[in-house]
Tab-separated table of C-alpha atoms in Angstrom:
chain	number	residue	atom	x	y	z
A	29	UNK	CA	-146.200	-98.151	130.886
A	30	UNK	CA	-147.782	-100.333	128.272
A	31	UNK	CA	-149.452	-97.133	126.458
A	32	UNK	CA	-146.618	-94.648	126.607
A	33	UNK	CA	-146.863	-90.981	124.377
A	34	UNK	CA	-143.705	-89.474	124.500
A	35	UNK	CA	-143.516	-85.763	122.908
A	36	UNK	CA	-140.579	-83.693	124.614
A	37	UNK	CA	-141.509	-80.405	125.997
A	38	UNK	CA	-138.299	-79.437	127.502
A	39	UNK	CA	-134.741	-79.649	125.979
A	40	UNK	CA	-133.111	-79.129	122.704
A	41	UNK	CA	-133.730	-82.912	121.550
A	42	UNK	CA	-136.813	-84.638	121.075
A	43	UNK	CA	-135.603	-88.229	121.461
A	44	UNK	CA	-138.712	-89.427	119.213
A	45	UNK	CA	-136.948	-87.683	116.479
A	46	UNK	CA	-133.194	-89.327	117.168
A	47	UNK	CA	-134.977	-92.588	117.255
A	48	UNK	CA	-136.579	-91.805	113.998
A	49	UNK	CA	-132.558	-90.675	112.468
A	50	UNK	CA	-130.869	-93.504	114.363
A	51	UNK	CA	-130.884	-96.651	115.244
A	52	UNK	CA	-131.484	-97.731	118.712
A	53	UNK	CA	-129.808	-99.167	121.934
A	54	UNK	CA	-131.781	-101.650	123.403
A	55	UNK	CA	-131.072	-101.590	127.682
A	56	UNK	CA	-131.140	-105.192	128.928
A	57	UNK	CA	-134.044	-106.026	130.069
A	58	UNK	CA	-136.482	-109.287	130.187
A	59	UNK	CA	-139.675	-108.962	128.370
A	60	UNK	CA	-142.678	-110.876	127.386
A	61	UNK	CA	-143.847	-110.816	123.738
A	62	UNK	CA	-145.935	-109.193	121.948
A	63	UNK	CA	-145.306	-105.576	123.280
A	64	UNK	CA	-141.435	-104.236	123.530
A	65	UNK	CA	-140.580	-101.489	123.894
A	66	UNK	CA	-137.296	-99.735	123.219
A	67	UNK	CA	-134.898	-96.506	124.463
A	68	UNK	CA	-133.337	-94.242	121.526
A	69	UNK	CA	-129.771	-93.713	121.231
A	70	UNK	CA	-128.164	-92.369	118.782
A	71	UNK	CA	-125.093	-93.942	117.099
A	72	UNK	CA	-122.387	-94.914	119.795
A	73	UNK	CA	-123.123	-92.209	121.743
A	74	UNK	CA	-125.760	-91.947	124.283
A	75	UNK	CA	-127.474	-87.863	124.663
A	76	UNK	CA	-129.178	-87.085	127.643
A	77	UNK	CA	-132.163	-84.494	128.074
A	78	UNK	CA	-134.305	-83.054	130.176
A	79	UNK	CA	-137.677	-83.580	129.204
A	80	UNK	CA	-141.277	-83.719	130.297
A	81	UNK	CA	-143.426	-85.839	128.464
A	82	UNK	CA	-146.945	-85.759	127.509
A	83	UNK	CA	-148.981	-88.410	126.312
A	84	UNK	CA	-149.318	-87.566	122.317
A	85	UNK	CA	-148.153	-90.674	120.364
A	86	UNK	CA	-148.117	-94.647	120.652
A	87	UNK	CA	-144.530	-95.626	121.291
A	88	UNK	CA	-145.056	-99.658	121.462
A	89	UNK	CA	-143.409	-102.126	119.158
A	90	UNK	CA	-145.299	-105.338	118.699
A	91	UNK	CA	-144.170	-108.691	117.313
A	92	UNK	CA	-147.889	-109.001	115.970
A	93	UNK	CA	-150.584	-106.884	116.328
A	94	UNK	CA	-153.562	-108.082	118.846
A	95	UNK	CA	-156.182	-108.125	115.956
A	96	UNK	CA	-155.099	-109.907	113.659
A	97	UNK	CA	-157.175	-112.659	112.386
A	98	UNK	CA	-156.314	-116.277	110.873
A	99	UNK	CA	-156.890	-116.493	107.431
A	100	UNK	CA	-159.233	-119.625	106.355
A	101	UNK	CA	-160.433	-121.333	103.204
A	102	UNK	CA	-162.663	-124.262	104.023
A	103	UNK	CA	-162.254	-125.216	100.089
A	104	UNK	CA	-158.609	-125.375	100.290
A	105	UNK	CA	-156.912	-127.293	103.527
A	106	UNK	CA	-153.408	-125.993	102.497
A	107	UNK	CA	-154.211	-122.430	102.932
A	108	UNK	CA	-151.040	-119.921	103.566
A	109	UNK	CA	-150.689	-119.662	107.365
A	110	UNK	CA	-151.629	-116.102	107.953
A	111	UNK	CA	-148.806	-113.773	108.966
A	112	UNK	CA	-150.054	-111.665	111.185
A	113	UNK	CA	-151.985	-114.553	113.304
A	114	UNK	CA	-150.499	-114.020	117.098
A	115	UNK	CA	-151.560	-117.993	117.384
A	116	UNK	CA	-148.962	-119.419	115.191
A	117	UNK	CA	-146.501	-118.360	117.853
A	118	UNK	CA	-145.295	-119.542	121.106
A	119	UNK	CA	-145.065	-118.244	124.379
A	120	UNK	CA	-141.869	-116.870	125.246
A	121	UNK	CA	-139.851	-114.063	126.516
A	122	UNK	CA	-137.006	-112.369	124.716
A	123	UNK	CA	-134.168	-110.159	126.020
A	124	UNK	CA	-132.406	-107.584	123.606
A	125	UNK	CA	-129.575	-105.225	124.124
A	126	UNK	CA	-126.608	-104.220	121.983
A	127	UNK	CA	-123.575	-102.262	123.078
A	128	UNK	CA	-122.701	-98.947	121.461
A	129	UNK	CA	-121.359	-98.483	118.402
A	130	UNK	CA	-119.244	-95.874	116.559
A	131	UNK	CA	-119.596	-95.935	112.552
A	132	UNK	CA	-116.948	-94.390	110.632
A	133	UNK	CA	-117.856	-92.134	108.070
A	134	UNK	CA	-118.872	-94.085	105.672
A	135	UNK	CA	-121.820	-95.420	107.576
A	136	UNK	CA	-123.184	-92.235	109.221
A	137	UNK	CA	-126.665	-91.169	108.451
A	138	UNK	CA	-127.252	-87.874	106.998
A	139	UNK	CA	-129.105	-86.865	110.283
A	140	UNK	CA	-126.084	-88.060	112.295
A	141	UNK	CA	-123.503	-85.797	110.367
A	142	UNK	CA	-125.864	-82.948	110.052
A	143	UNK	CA	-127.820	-82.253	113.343
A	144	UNK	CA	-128.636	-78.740	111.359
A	145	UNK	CA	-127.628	-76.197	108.580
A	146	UNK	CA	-128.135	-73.111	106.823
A	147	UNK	CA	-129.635	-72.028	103.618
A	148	UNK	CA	-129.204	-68.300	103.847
A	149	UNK	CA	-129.840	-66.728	106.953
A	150	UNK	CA	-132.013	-69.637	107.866
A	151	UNK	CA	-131.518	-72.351	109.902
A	152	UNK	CA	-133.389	-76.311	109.383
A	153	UNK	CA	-133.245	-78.949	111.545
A	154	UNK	CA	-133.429	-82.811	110.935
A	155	UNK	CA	-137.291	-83.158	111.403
A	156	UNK	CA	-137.702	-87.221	109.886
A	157	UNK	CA	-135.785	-89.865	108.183
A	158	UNK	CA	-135.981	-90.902	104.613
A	159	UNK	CA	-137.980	-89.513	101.842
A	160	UNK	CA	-138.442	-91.027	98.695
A	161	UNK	CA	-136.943	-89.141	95.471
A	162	UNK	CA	-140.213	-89.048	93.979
A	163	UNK	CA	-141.554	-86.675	96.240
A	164	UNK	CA	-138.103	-84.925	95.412
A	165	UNK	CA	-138.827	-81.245	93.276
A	166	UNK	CA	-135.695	-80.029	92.369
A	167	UNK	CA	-132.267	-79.001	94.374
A	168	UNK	CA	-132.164	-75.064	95.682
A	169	UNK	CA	-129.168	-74.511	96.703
A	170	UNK	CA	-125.958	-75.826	98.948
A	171	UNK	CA	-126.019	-76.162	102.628
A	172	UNK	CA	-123.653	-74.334	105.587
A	173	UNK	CA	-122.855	-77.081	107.772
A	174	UNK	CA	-120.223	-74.519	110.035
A	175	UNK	CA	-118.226	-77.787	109.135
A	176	UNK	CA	-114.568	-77.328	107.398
A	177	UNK	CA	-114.835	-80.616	104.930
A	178	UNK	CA	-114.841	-81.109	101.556
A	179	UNK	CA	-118.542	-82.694	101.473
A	180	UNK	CA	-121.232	-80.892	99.400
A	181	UNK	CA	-124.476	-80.680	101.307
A	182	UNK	CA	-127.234	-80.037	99.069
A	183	UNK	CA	-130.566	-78.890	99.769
A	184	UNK	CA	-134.116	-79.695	97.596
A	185	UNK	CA	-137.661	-78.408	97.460
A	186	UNK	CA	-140.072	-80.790	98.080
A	187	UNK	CA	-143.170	-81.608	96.003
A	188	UNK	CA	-145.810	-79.026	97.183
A	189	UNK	CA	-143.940	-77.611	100.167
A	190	UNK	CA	-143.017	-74.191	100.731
A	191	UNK	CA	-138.818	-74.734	101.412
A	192	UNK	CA	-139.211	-72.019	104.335
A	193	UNK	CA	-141.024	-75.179	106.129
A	194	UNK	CA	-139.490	-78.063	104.764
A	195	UNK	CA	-136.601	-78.944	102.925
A	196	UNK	CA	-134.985	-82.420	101.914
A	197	UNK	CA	-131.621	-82.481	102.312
A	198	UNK	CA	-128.539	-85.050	101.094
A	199	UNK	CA	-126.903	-86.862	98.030
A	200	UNK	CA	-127.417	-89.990	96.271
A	201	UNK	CA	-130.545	-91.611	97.137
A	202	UNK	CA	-130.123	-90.907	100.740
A	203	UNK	CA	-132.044	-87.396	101.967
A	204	UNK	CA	-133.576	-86.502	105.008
A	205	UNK	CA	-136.452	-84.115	105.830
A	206	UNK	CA	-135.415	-80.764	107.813
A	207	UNK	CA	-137.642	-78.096	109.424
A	208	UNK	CA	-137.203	-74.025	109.560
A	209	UNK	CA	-136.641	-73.548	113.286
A	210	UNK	CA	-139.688	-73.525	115.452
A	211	UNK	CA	-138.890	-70.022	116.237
A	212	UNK	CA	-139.545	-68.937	112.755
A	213	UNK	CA	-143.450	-69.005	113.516
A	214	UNK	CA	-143.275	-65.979	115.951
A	215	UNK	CA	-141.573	-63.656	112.905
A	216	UNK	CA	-145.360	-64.078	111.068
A	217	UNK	CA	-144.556	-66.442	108.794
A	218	UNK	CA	-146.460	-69.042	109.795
A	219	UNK	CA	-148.602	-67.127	112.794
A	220	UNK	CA	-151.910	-68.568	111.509
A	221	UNK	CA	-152.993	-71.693	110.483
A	222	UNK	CA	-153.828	-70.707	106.974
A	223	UNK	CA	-150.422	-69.444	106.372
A	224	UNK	CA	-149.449	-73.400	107.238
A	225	UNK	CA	-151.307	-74.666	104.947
A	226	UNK	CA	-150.612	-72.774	102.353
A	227	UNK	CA	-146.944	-73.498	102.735
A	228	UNK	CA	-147.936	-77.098	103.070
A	229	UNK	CA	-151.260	-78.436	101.205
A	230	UNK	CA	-151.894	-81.332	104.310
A	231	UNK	CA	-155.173	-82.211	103.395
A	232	UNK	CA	-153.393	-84.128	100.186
A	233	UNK	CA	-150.790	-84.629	101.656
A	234	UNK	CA	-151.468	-87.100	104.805
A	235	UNK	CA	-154.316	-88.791	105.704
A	236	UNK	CA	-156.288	-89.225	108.981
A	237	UNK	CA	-157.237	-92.620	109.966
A	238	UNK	CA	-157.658	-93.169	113.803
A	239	UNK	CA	-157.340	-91.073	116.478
A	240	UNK	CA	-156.553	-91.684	120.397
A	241	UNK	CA	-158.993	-89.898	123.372
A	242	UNK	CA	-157.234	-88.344	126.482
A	243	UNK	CA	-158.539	-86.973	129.702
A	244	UNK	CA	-154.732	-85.337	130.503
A	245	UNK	CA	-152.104	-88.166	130.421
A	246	UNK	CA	-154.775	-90.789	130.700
A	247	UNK	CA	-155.604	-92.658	127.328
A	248	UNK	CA	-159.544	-93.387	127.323
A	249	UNK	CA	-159.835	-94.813	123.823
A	250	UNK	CA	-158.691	-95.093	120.508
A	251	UNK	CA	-160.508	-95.126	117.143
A	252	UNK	CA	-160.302	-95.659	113.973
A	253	UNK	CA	-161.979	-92.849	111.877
A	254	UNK	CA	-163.877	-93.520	109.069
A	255	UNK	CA	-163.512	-90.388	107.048
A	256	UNK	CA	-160.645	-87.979	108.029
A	257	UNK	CA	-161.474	-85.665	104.437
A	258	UNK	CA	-164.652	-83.882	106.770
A	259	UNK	CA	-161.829	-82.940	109.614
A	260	UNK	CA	-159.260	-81.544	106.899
A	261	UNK	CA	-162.185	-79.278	105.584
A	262	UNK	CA	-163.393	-77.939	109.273
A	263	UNK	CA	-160.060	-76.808	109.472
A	264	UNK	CA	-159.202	-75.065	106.239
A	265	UNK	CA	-162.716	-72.922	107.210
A	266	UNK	CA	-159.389	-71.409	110.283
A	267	UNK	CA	-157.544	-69.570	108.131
A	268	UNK	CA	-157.320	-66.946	110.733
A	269	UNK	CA	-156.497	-68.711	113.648
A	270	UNK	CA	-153.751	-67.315	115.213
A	271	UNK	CA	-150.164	-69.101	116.817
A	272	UNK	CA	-151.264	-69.800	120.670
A	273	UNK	CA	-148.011	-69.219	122.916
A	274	UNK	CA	-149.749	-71.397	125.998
A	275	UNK	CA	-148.362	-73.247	128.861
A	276	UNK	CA	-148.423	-76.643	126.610
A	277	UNK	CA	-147.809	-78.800	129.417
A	278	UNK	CA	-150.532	-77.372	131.767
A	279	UNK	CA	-152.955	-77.480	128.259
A	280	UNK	CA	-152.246	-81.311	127.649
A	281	UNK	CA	-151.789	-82.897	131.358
A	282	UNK	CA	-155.526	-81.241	132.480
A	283	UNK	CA	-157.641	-81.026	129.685
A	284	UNK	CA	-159.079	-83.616	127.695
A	285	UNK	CA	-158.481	-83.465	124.159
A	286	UNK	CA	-158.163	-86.148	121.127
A	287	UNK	CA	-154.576	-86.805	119.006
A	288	UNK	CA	-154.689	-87.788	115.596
A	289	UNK	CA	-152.150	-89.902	114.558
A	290	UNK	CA	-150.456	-88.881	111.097
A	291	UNK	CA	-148.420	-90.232	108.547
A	292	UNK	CA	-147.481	-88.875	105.635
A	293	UNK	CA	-144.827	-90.565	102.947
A	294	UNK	CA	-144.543	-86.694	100.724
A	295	UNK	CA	-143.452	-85.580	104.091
A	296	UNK	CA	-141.103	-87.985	105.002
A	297	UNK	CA	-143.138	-88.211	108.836
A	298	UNK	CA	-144.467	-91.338	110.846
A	299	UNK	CA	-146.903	-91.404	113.272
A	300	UNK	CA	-146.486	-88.456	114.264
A	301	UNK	CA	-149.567	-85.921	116.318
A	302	UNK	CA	-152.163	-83.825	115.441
A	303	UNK	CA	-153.681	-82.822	118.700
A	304	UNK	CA	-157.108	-81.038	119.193
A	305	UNK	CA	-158.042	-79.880	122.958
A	306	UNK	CA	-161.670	-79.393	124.057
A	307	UNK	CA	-160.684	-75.592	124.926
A	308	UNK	CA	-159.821	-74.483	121.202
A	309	UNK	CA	-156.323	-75.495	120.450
A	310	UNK	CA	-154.858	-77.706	117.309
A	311	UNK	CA	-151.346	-78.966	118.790
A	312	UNK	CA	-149.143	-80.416	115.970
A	313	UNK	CA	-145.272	-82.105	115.862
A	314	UNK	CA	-145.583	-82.316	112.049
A	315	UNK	CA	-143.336	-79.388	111.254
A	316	UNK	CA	-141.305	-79.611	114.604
A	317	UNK	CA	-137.562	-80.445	114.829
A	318	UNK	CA	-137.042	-79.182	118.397
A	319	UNK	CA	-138.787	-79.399	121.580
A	320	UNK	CA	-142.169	-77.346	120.923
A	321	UNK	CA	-144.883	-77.777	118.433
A	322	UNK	CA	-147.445	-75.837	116.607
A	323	UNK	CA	-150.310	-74.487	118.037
A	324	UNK	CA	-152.668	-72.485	117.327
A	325	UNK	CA	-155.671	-71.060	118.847
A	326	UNK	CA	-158.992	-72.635	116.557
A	327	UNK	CA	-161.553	-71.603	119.327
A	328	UNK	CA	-163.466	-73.428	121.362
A	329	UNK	CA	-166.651	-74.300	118.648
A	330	UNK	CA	-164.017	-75.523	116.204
A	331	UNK	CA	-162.684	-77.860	118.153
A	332	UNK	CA	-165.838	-79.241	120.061
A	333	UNK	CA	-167.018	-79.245	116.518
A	334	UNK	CA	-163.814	-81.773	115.601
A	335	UNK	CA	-164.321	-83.867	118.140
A	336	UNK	CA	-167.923	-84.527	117.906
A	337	UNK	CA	-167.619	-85.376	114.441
A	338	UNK	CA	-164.680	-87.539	114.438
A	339	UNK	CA	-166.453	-89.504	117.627
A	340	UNK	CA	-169.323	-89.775	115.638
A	341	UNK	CA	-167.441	-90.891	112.389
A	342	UNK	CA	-165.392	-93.530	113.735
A	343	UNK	CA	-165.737	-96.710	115.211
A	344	UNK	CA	-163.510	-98.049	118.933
A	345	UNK	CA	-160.308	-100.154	117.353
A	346	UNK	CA	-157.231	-101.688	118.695
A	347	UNK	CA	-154.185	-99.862	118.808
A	348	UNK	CA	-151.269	-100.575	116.379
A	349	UNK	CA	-147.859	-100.289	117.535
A	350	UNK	CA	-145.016	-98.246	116.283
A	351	UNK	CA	-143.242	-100.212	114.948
A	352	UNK	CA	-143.849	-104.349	114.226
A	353	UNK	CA	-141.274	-106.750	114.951
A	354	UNK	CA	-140.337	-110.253	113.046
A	355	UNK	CA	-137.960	-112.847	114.961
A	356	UNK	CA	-136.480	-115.549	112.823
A	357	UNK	CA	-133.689	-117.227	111.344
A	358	UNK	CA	-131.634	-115.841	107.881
A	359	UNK	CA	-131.888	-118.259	105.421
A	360	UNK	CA	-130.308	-116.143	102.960
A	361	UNK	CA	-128.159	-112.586	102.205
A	362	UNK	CA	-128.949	-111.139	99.075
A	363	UNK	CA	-127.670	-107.922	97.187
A	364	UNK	CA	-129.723	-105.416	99.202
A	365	UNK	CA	-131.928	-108.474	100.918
A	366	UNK	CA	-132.035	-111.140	103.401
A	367	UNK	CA	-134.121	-114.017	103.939
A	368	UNK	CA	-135.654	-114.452	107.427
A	369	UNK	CA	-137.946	-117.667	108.651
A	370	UNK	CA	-139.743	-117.462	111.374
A	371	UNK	CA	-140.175	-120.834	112.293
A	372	UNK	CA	-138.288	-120.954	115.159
A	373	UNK	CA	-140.838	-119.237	117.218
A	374	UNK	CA	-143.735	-121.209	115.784
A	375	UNK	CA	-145.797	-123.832	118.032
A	376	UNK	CA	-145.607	-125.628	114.540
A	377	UNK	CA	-142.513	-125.134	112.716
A	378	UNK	CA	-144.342	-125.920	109.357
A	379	UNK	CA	-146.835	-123.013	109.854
A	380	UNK	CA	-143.210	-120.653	109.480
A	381	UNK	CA	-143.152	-117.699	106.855
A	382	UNK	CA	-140.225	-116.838	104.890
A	383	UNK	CA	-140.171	-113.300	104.789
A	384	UNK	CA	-138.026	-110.753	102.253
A	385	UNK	CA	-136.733	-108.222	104.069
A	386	UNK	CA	-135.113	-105.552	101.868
A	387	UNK	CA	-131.812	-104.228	103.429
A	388	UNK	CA	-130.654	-101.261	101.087
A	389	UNK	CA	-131.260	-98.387	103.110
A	390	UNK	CA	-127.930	-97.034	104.739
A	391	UNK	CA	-129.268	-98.046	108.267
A	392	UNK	CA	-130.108	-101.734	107.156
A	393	UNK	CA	-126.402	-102.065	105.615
A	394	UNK	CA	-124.448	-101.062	108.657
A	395	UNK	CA	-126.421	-103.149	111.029
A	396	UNK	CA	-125.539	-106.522	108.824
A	397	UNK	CA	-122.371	-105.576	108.680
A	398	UNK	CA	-122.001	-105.034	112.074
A	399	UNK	CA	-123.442	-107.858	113.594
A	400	UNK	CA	-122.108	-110.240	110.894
A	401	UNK	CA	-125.133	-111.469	109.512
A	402	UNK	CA	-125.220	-114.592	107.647
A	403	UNK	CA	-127.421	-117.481	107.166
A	404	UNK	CA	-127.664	-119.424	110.140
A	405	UNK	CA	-128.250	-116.476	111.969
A	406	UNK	CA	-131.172	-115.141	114.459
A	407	UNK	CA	-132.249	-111.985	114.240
A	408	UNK	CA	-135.314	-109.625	115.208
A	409	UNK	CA	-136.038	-106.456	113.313
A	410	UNK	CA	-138.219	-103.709	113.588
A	411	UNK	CA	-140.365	-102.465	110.348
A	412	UNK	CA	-143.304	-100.044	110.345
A	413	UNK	CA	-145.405	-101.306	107.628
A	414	UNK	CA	-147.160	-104.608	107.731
A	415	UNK	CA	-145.452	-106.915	105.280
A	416	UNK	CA	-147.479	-106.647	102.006
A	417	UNK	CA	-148.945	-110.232	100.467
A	418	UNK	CA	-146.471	-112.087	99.006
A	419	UNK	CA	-144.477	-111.250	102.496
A	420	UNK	CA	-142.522	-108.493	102.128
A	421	UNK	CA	-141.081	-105.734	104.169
A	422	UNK	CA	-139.584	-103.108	102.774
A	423	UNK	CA	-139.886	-100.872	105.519
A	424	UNK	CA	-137.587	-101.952	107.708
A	425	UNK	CA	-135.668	-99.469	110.316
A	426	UNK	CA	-133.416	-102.070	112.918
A	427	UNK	CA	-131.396	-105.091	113.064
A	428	UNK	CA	-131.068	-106.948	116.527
A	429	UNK	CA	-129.277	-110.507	116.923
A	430	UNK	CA	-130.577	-112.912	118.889
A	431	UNK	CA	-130.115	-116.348	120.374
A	432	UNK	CA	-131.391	-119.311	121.973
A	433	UNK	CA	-131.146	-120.744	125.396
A	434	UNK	CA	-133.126	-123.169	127.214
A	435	UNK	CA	-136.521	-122.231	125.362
A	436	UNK	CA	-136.016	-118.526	125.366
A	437	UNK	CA	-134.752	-116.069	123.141
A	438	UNK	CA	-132.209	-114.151	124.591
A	439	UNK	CA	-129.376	-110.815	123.082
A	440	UNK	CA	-126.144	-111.598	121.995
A	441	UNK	CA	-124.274	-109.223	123.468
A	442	UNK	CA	-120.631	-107.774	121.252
A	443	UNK	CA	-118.138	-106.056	123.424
């Protein structure tokens, strides 16, 4: 389905989150540009489970995004083609799949070595991928893997966060974001939603910006809010409200409710949910490295309160997707960079952008390696920020090679 919200109910792993720690497997399949979309795997080896999936989160990729608009000067005729103008491209189909792959240890993510450890008698799980060291406090303490190696695991608070929520977790520059255990809620720590908030200050911390409107699984619109700060403050008036153990599933596949979509860079999270229901309930994946989120009961007047406001504070938009995608041909391999033009999928090969893509992440350095990249060389990758104006992406989370053949781009496939 073109508008697809996974969030796992069932099942110790929430695919969303090994997609966010891993890079992905692309199944062969034939599909026409601008909307992909992609199955999670985690490195070289595929994990299977049983899920049920409810319609929380936008899980397209696009190669452009369906509003973008052409830039224009009328005073200067050699104006920058625009990159994010769907009509400098042509009409084609693409076909993507890679085989699995096993990394030794030198190119295994954090969250692919360490599914989970303990500080004490407490247990974290990998919640997101990278967070930046300047959102880095100060380290508290080494990690239990249950692992007989030599490898120091160390944990660190992060800026403004309460480390029995969230802790970051790694060495070097590379550290991941891990949760307490959902469970860890029912002992009172966090049974109300003040308590959560206090352990984590979101209101500064992530922003609201647009929101998507449900009747159960159906998607009946999605907005872009104008002012997410009046939302935040409805909220911190529920100190009180209390955890909600509730049939989740029956909650979100017959009631209509609205999901904000959250970000948050201090957090290390992406797109993840903030759900509110037209019965009283605040439904979050923020915090949640397993299967179940947070919920908690905000009453009825709250939350018809929430969604009036936000209804009548934003404006209908057009959906962005996960992740954007950028096909194109390396023109150069750089120290931490490459180089990639995209006129090879341009109607007019002059109107191609050379874009910097910056390649010093872990992830980013295994997938050149493995696929050989050079110049010469075409490649798509996924990024979730659009690229900024002097065209560059620095947020990039996959590496696919492609090729040509009679007009269409098509995998290269590595056995």
């Amino acid at each position: 389905m073109k508008n697809e919200r996974l969030l796992n109910i069932i099942g110790e792993i929430d695919d969303k989150y090994i997609e966010e720690a891993a890079p992905e497997q692309k199944k062969m399949q034939n599909r026409k540009f601008p909307w992909i979309k992609w199955t999670a795997v985690a490195a070289g080896v595929i994990i299977a489970a049983t899920a049920v999936s409810i319609p929380l989160i936008n899980r397209n990729t696009a190669v452009l995004p369906n509003d973008s608009t052409v830039r224009s000067d009328s005073n200067n005729s050699t104006a920058k083609p625009d990159a994010y103008d769907p009509d400098r491209y042509k009409d084609f189909s693409v076909m993507t799949s890679s085989p699995d792959r096993i990394f030794d240890g030198k190119y295994w993510l954090i969250s692919e070595k360490y599914k989970f450890f303990y500080l004490g008698d407490r247990r974290y799980e990998i919640n997101s991928r990278y967070i930046d060291e300047k959102w880095i406090e100060k380290p508290i303490g080494e990690c239990d893997t249950l692992r007989d190696n030599n490898e120091v695991l160390t944990a660190y608070k992060i800026k403004g966060v309460d480390e029995r929520l969230l802790v970051a977790a790694g060495y070097d520059k590379e550290k991941f974001v891990y949760s307490i255990r959902i469970h860890g809620i029912l002992d009172g720590e966090f049974d109300t939603l003040g308590k959560l908030f206090e352990a984590c200050d979101l209101p500064s911390m992530a922003e609201l910006n647009c929101f998507n409107e449900y009747e159960g699984r159906t998607e009946t619109g999605y907005y872009d809010l104008k002012n997410g700060e009046e939302i935040w403050q409805i909220l911190s008036e529920c100190k009180d409200a209390r955890y909600a153990d509730v049939d989740l599933i029956e909650t979100l596949t017959s009631k209509k409710y609205i999901s904000f979509i959250v970000s948050s860079e201090p957090l290390g999270i992406y797109k993840r949910s903030m759900g509110i229901t037209e019965d009283g309930y605040l439904i979050t994946d923020i915090f949640t490295s397993g299967s179940w989120g947070y919920i908690y009961d905000i009453g009825e007047e709250i939350a018809q309160r929430i969604i009036s406001l936000a209804k009548s504070n934003s404006e209908k938009g057009t959906e962005e997707p996960y992740y954007y995608s950028l096909i194109g041909t390396v023109t150069e391999v750089g120290d931490g960079y490459i180089l990639i033009d995209d006129s090879v999928i341009c109607k007019d090969p002059n109107n191609g952008i050379t874009f910097k893509v910056i390649t010093d992440k872990l992830i980013m350095k295994r997938e050149i390696e493995f696929w050989h990249i050079e110049e010469g060389r075409t490649v798509l990758i996924e990024y979730k920020y659009k690229a900024d104006s002097d065209n560059l992406i620095d947020s990039a989370v996959s590496l696919n090679l492609v090729g040509i053949k009679d007009g269409k781009l098509n995998s290269i496939i590595i056995c």
